[in-house]
Coordinates of C-alpha atoms and ligand atoms in Angstrom, one line a residue:
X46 CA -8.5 41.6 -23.3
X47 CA -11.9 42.4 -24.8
X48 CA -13.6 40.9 -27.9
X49 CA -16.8 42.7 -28.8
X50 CA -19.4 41.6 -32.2
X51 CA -20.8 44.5 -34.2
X52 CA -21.8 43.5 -37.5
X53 CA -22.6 39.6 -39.0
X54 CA -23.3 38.6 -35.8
X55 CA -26.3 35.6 -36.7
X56 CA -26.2 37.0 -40.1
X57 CA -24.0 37.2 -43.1
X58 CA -23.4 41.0 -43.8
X59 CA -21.8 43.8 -41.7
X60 CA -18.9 41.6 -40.5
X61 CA -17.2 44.4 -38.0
X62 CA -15.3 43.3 -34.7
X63 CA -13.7 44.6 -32.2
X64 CA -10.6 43.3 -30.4
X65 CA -9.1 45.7 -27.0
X66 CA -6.0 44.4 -26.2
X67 CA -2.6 46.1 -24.4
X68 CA -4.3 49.4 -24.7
X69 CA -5.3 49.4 -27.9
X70 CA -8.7 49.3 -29.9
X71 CA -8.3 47.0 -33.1
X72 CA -11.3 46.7 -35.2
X73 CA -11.4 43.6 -37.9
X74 CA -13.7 44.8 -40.8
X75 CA -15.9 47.3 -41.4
X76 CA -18.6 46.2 -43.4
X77 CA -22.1 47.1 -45.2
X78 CA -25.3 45.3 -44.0
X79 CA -27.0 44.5 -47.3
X80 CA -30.2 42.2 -48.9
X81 CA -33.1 42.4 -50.5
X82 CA -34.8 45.4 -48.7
X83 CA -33.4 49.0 -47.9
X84 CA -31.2 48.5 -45.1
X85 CA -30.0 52.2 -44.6
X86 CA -31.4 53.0 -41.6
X87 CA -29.4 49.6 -40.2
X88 CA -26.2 50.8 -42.0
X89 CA -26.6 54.3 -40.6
X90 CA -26.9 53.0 -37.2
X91 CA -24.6 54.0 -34.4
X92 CA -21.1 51.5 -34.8
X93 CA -21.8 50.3 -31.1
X94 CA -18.5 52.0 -30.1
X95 CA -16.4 55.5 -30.5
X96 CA -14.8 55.8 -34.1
X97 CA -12.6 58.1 -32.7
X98 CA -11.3 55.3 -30.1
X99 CA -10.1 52.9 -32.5
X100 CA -6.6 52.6 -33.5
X101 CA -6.3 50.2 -36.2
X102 CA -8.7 48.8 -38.4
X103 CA -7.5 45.4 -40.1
X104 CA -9.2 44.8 -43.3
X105 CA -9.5 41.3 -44.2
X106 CA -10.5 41.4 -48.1
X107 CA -12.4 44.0 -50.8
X108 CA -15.8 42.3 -50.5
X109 CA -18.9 45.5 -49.6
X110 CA -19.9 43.1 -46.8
X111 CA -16.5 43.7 -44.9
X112 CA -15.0 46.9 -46.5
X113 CA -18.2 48.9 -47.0
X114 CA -18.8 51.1 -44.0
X115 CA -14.9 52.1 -43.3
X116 CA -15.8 55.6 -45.2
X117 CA -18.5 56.1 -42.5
X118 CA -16.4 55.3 -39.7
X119 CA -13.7 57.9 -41.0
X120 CA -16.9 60.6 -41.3
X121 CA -17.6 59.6 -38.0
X122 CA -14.5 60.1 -36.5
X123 CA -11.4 57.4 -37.0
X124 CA -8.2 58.4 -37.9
X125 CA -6.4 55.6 -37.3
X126 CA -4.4 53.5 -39.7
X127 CA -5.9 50.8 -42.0
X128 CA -4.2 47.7 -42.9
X129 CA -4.7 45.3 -45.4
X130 CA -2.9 43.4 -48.0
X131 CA -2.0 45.3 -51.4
X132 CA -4.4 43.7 -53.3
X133 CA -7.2 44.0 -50.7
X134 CA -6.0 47.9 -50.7
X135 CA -6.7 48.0 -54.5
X136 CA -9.9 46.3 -54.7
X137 CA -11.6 48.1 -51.5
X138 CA -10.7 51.3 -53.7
X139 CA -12.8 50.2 -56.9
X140 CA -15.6 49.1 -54.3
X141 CA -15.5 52.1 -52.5
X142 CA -15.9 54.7 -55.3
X143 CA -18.9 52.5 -56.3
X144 CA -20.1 52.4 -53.2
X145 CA -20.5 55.9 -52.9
X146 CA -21.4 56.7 -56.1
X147 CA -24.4 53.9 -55.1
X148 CA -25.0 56.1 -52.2
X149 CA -25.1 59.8 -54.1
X150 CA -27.7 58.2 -56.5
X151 CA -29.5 56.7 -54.0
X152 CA -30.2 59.6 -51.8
X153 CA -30.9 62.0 -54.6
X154 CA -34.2 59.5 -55.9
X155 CA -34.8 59.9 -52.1
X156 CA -34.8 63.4 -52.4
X157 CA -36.8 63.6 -55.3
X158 CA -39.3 61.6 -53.8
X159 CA -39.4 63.9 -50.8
X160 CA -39.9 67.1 -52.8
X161 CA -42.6 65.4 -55.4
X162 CA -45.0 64.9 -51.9
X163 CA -44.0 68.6 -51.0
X164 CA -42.2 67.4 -48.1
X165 CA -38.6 69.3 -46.6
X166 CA -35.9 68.1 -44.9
X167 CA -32.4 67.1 -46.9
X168 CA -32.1 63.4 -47.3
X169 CA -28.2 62.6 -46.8
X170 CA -26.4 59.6 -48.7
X171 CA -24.5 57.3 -45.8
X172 CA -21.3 58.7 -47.4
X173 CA -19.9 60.9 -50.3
X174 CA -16.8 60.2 -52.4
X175 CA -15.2 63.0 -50.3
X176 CA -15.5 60.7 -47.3
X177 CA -14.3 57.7 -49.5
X178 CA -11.3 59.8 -50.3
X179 CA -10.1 60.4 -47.0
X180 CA -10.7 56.7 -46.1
X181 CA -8.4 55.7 -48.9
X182 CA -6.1 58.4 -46.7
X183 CA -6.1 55.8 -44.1
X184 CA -4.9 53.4 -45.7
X185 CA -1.3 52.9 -43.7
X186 CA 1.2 50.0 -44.1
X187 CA 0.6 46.6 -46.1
X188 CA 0.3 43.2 -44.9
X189 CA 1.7 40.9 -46.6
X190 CA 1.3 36.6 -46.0
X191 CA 3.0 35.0 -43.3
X192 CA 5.0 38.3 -43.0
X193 CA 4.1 39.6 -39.2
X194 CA 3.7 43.4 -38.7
X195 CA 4.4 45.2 -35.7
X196 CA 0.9 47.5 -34.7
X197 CA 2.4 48.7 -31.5
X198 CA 4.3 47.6 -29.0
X199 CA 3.5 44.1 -27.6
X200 CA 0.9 43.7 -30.5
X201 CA 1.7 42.0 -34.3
X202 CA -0.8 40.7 -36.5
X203 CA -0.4 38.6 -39.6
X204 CA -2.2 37.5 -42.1
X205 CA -2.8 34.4 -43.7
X206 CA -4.2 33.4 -47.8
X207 CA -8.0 33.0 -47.0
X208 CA -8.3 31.5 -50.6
X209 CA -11.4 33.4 -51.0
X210 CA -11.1 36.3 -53.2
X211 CA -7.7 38.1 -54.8
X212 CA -5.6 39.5 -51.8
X213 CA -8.1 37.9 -49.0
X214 CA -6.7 37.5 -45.9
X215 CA -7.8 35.6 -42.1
X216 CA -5.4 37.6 -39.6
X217 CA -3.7 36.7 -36.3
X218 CA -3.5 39.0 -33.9
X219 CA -0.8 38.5 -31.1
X220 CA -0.4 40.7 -28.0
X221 CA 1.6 40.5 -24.7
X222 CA -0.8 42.6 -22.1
X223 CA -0.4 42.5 -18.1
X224 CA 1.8 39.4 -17.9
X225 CA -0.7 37.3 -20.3
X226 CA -0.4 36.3 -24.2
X227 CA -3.0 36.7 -26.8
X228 CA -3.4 35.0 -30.1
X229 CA -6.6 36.1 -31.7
X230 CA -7.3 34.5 -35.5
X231 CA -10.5 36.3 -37.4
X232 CA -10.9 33.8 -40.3
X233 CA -12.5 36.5 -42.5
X234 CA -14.2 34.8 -45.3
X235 CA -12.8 30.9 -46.0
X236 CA -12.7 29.9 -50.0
X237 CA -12.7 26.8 -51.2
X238 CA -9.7 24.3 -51.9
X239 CA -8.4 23.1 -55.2
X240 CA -9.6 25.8 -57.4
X241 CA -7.9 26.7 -60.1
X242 CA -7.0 30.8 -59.9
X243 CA -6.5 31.1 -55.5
X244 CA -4.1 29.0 -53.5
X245 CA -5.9 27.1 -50.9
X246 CA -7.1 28.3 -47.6
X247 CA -3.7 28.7 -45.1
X248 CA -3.8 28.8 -41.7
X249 CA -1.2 29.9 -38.8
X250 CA 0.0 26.7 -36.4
X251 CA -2.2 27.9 -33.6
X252 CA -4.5 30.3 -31.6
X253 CA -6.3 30.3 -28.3
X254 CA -9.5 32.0 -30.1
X255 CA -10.6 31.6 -33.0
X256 CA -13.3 34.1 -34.4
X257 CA -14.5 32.1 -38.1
X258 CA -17.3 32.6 -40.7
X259 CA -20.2 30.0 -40.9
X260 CA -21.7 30.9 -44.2
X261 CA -22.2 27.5 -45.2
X262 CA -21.6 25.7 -42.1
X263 CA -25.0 23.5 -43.1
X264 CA -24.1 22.6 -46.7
X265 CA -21.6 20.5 -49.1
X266 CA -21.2 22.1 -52.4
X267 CA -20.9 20.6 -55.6
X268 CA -17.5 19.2 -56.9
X269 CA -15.8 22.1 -59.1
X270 CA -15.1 19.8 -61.9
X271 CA -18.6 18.7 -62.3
X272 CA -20.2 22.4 -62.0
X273 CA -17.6 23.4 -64.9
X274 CA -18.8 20.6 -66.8
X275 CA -22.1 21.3 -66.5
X276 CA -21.2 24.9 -67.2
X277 CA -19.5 24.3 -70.4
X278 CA -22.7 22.2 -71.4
X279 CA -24.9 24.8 -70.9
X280 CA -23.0 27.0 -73.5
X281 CA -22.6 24.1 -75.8
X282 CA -26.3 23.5 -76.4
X283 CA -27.3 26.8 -76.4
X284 CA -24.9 27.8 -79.0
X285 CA -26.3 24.4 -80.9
X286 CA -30.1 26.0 -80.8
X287 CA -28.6 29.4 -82.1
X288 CA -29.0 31.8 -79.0
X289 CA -27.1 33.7 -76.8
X290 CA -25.7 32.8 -73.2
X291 CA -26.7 35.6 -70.5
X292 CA -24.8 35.3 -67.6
X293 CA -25.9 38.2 -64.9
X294 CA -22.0 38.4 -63.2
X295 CA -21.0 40.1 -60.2
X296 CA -17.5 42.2 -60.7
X297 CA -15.3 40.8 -58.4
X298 CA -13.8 37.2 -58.5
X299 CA -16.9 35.8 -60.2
X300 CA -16.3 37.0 -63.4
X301 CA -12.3 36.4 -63.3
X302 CA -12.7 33.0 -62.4
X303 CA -15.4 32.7 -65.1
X304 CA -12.9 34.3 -67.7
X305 CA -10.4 31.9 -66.3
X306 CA -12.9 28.6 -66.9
X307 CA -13.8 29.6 -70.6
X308 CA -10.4 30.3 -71.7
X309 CA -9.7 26.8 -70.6
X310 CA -12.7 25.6 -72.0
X311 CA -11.2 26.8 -75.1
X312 CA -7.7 25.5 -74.7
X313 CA -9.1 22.1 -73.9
X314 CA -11.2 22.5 -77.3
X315 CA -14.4 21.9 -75.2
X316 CA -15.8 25.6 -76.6
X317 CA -15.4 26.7 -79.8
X318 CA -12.0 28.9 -80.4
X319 CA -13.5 32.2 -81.5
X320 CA -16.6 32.1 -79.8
X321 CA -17.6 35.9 -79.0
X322 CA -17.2 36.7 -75.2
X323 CA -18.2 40.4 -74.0
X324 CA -17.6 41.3 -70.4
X325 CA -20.2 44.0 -70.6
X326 CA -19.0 45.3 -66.7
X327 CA -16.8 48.6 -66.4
X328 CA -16.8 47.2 -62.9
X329 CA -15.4 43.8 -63.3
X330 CA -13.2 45.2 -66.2
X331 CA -11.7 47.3 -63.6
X332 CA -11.5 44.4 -61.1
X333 CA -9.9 42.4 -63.9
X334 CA -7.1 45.1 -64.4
X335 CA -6.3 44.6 -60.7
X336 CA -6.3 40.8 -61.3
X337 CA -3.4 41.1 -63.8
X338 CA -1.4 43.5 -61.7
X339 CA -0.8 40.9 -59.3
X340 CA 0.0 37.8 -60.4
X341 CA 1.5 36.7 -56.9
X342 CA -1.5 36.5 -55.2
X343 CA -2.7 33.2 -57.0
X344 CA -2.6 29.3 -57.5
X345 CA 0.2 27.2 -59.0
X346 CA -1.3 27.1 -62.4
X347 CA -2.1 30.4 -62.5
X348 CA 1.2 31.4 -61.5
X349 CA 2.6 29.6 -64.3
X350 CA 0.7 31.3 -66.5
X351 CA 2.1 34.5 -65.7
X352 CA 5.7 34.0 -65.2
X353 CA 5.3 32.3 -69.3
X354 CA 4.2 35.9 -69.6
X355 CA 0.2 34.7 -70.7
X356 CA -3.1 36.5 -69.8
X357 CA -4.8 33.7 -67.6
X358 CA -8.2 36.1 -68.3
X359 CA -7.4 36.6 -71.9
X360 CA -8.3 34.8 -75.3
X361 CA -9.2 35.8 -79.2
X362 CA -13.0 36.2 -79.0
X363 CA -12.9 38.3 -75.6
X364 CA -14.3 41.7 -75.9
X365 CA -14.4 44.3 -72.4
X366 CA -17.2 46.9 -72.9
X367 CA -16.7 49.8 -71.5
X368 CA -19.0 52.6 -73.1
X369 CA -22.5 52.3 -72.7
X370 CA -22.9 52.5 -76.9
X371 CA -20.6 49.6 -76.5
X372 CA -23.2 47.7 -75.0
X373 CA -26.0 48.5 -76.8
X374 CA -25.0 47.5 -79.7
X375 CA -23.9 44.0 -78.2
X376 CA -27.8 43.8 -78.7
X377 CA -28.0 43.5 -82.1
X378 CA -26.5 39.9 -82.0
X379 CA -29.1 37.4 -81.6
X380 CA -27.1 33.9 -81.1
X381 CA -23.7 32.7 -80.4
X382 CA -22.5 35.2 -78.0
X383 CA -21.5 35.0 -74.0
X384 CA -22.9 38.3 -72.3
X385 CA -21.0 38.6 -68.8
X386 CA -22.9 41.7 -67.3
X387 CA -23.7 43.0 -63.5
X388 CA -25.5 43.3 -61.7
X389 CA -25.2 39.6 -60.1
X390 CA -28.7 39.6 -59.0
X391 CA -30.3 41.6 -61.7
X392 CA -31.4 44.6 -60.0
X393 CA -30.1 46.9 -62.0
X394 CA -27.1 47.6 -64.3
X395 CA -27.0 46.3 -68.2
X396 CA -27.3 43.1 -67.5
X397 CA -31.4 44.0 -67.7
X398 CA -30.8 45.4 -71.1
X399 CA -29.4 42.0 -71.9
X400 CA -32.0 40.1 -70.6
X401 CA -34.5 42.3 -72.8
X402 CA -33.4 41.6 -75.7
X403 CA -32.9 37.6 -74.9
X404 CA -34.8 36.1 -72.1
X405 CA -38.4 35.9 -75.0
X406 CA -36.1 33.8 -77.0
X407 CA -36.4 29.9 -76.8
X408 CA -32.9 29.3 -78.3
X409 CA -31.0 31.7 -75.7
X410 CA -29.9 30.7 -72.1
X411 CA -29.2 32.7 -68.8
X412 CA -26.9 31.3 -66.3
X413 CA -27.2 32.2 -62.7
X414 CA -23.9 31.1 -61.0
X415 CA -24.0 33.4 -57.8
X416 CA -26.2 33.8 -54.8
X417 CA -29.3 35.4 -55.5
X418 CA -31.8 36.7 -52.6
X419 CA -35.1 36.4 -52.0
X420 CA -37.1 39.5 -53.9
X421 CA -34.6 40.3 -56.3
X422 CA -35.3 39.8 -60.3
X423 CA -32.7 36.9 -60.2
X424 CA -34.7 35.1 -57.3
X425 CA -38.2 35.6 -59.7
X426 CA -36.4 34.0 -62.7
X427 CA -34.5 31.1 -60.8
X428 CA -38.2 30.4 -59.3
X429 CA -40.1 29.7 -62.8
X430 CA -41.7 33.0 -63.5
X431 CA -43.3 32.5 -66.4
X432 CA -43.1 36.6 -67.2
X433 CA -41.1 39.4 -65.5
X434 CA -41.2 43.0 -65.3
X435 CA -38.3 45.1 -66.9
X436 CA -38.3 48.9 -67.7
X437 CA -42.2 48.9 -67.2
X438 CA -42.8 46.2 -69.7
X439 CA -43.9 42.5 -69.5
X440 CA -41.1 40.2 -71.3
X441 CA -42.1 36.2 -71.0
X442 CA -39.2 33.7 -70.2
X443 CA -39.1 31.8 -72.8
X444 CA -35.2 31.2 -72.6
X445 CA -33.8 28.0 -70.6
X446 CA -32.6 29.3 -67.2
X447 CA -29.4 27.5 -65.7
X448 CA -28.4 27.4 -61.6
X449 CA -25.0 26.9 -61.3
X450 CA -24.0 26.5 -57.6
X451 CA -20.6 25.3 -57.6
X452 CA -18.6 28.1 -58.2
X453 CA -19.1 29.6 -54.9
X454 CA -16.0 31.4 -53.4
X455 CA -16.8 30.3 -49.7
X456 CA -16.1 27.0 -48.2
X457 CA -18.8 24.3 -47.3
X458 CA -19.2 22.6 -43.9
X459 CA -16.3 20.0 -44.4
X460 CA -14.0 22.5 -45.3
X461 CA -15.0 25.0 -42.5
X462 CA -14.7 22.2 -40.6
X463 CA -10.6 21.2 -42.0
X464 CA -10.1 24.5 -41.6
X465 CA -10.7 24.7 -37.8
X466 CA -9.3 21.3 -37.5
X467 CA -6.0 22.6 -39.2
X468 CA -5.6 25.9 -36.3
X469 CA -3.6 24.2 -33.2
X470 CA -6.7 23.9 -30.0
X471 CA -8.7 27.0 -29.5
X472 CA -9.8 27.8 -25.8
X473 CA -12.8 29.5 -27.2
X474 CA -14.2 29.1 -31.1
X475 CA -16.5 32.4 -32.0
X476 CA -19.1 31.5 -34.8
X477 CA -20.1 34.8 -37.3
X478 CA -21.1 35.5 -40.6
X479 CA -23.6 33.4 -41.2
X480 CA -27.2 32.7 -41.0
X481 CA -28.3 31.2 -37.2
X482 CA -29.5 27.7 -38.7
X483 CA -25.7 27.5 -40.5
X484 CA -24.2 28.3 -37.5
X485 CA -26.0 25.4 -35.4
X486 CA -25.5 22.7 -37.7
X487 CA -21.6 24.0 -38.2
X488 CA -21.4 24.3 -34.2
X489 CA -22.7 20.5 -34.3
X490 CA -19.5 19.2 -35.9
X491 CA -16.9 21.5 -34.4
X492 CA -18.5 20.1 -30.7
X493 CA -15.1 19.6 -29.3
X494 CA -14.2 22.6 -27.4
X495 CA -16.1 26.0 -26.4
X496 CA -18.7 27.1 -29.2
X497 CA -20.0 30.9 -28.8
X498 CA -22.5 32.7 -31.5
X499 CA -22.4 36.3 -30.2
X500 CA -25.4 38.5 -30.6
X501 CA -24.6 42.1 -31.8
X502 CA -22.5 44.2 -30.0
X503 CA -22.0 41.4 -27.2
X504 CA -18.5 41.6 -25.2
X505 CA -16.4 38.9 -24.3
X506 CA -13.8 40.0 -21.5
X507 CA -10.9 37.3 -21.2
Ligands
ZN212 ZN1 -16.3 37.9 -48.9

């Protein structure tokens, strides 16, 4: 048996791992490497190993950091079989038409570029929709929880509720080989426990290797109940002062769970019933249409929800936008409104239309409740610029700006830590998907048996 790292190795993006076991090549992910900067000439890089050698790739959930380079492994060669859960198989779909349709833009601004300085030479996008259609092609059989799957002979794999995002999975992979017996468990991403729309983090009785994320392995987040709190406070006052609430939303998870918390907000009579509600996303609208189509996939209250046949991301005031006229004229409301648009970070997308017409105003707000990286207009903002740039004009921030940070989907040290704790002993623990410091002071705790943090493309032979 051979483990191999080729992607979020003493980072967080990329995740992409390779596992060669009884004859056969198993890669766990295939994901983008993204931040701040342009990383295409790192995405475009060679995989570190032949696509046309692997014969399974197991997808752990939608997310572009896991998902988002399958279409360039199937350009470059793999025609293997996916797996994933249904839900997972879903989301990747939505992600990977936008992906691509990221891509096109991209490299035709690239192009222009080119051809304005009288330069040649054709500059390609990483992938096409073409290629994204014959990934979804791949797409084979579906796992489903605590349900084991046969790959091939002598090898199984099953998957277990990451509690991260809708249909996330971490995956144990067994396999008999030469007299020996394998059990491999990739943890994919970990999400938090107790929160209202996901069923807690669930793990398989035991493994001799574990390969787990570290995102946060060096911090404790906030309690949920206090960040909703402080949430529903925000919208309170700003509503009081007359203004709008901007909150720049990333499609996937973020902005159901964020439907989820204001509809109880509502039904707890802590915001106003018919309070106006746009989720100014095509995006996340689509993501939310996926939501509803699976209402197995989530927490015990949620579940109830459904089977009393109720909308757990529905109530009176909501509004989805989809046409871009739609949205425009969501600008001619100057108070009482929540704007839920994309992108997350602000660097592109309507949400900077939004943030136009509101961030000069001293009675509106603009809620950050994601991640937002160094460089990006969301970073500027967060940081106390006093003015910002947006469509070549100055606009001055005159708005209050909110940082939510408790409505993270990934767990924080202690629960990366219960997690591990929960999987029978591991002979060897493999730290990924996180930043080198995280991984240190998570390695710190979890001192009690062999701690690796791979380097990219490093092999492990067992
Ligand atoms: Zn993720």
């Amino acid at each position: 048996m051979r483990l191999s790292f080729h992607g979020a190795a003493r980072s967080v993006t990329g995740s992409c791992h390779l596992l060669e076991v009884a004859g056969r090549r198993i890669l766990v992910d295939c994901g983008m490497i993204q931040g701040s900067r342009d990383l295409d000439e790192e995405n475009a890089a060679e995989f570190g190993f032949d696509p046309h050698a692997i014969d399974f790739v197991v997808l752990t959930h939608a997310h572009l950091d896991h998902c988002g380079r399958l279409p360039l492994l199937v350009k470059r060669g793999f025609r293997g079989e996916i797996v994933a859960t249904a839900a997972t198989r879903n989301l990747a779909r939505l992600v990977l038409l936008d992906a691509a349709h990221v891509q096109e833009e991209d490299s035709r601004r690239r192009q222009r570029r080119v051809w304005r300085r009288g330069g040649k030479g054709d500059e390609e996008p990483l992938y096409t929709l073409l290629d994204v259609f014959d990934t979804l092609d791949r797409f084979g059989r579906k796992l489903e929880y605590r349900s084991p799957l046969v790959l091939a002979p002598g090898v199984r794999v099953t998957a277990f509720d990451a509690g991260h995002i809708l249909g996330s999975a971490s995956v144990l992979i067994e396999a008999e080989a030469a007299g020996a017996a394998y059990q491999v468990l990739f943890s994919g991403d970990i999400g938090n426990s107790g929160r209202p729309l996901l069923a807690s983090p669930s793990v398989p009785e035991a493994a001799d290797i574990v390969v787990m994320e570290s995102t946060y392995g060096d911090r404790r987040h906030r309690p949920f109940a206090a960040t909703v709190e402080e949430f529903y406070e925000a919208i309170t006052d700003t509503f009081a002062r007359g203004g709008n609430v901007i909150i720049p939303t990333f499609a996937l998870e973020r902005a159901q769970e964020l439907l989820f918390v204001l509809r109880q907000g509502i039904e707890q009579s802590r915001l106003p019933p018919s309070m106006m509600v746009f989720l100014d996303s095509p995006m996340a609208i689509a993501a939310t249409e996926i939501f509803r189509r699976h209402p197995d996939c989530y927490g015990p209250s949620v579940g109830e929800l459904f089977a009393k046949g109720r909308d757990p991301f529905g109530f009176p005031g909501l509004r989805f936008t989809r046409e871009t006229g739609q949205s425009m004229a969501i600008n001619r409301i100057s108070g009482g409104a929540i704007i839920m648009a994309g992108s997350g970070m602000c660097t592109g997308g309507r949400v900077c239309h939004h943030l136009r017409h509101n961030l000069w105003r001293e009675e509106a707000s603009v809620i950050f409740v994601g991640f937002a990286a160094s460089g990006t207009l969301a970073r500027r903002i967060i940081d106390g610029a006093s003015e910002v740039d947006l469509f070549g004009e100055p606009v001055s921030v005159r708005s209050r700006i909110h940082t939510i940070n408790g409505f993270s989907a990934h767990a924080d040290q202690q629960e990366l830590v219960d997690w591990r704790g929960r999987v029978g002993v591991a002979g060897a623990t493999f730290l990924v998907h996180g930043e080198e410091s995280a991984m240190t002071a998570l390695a710190a705790k979890l001192a009690d048996s062999r701690i690796e943090m791979p380097r990219l493309h490093e092999a492990f032979p067992f």
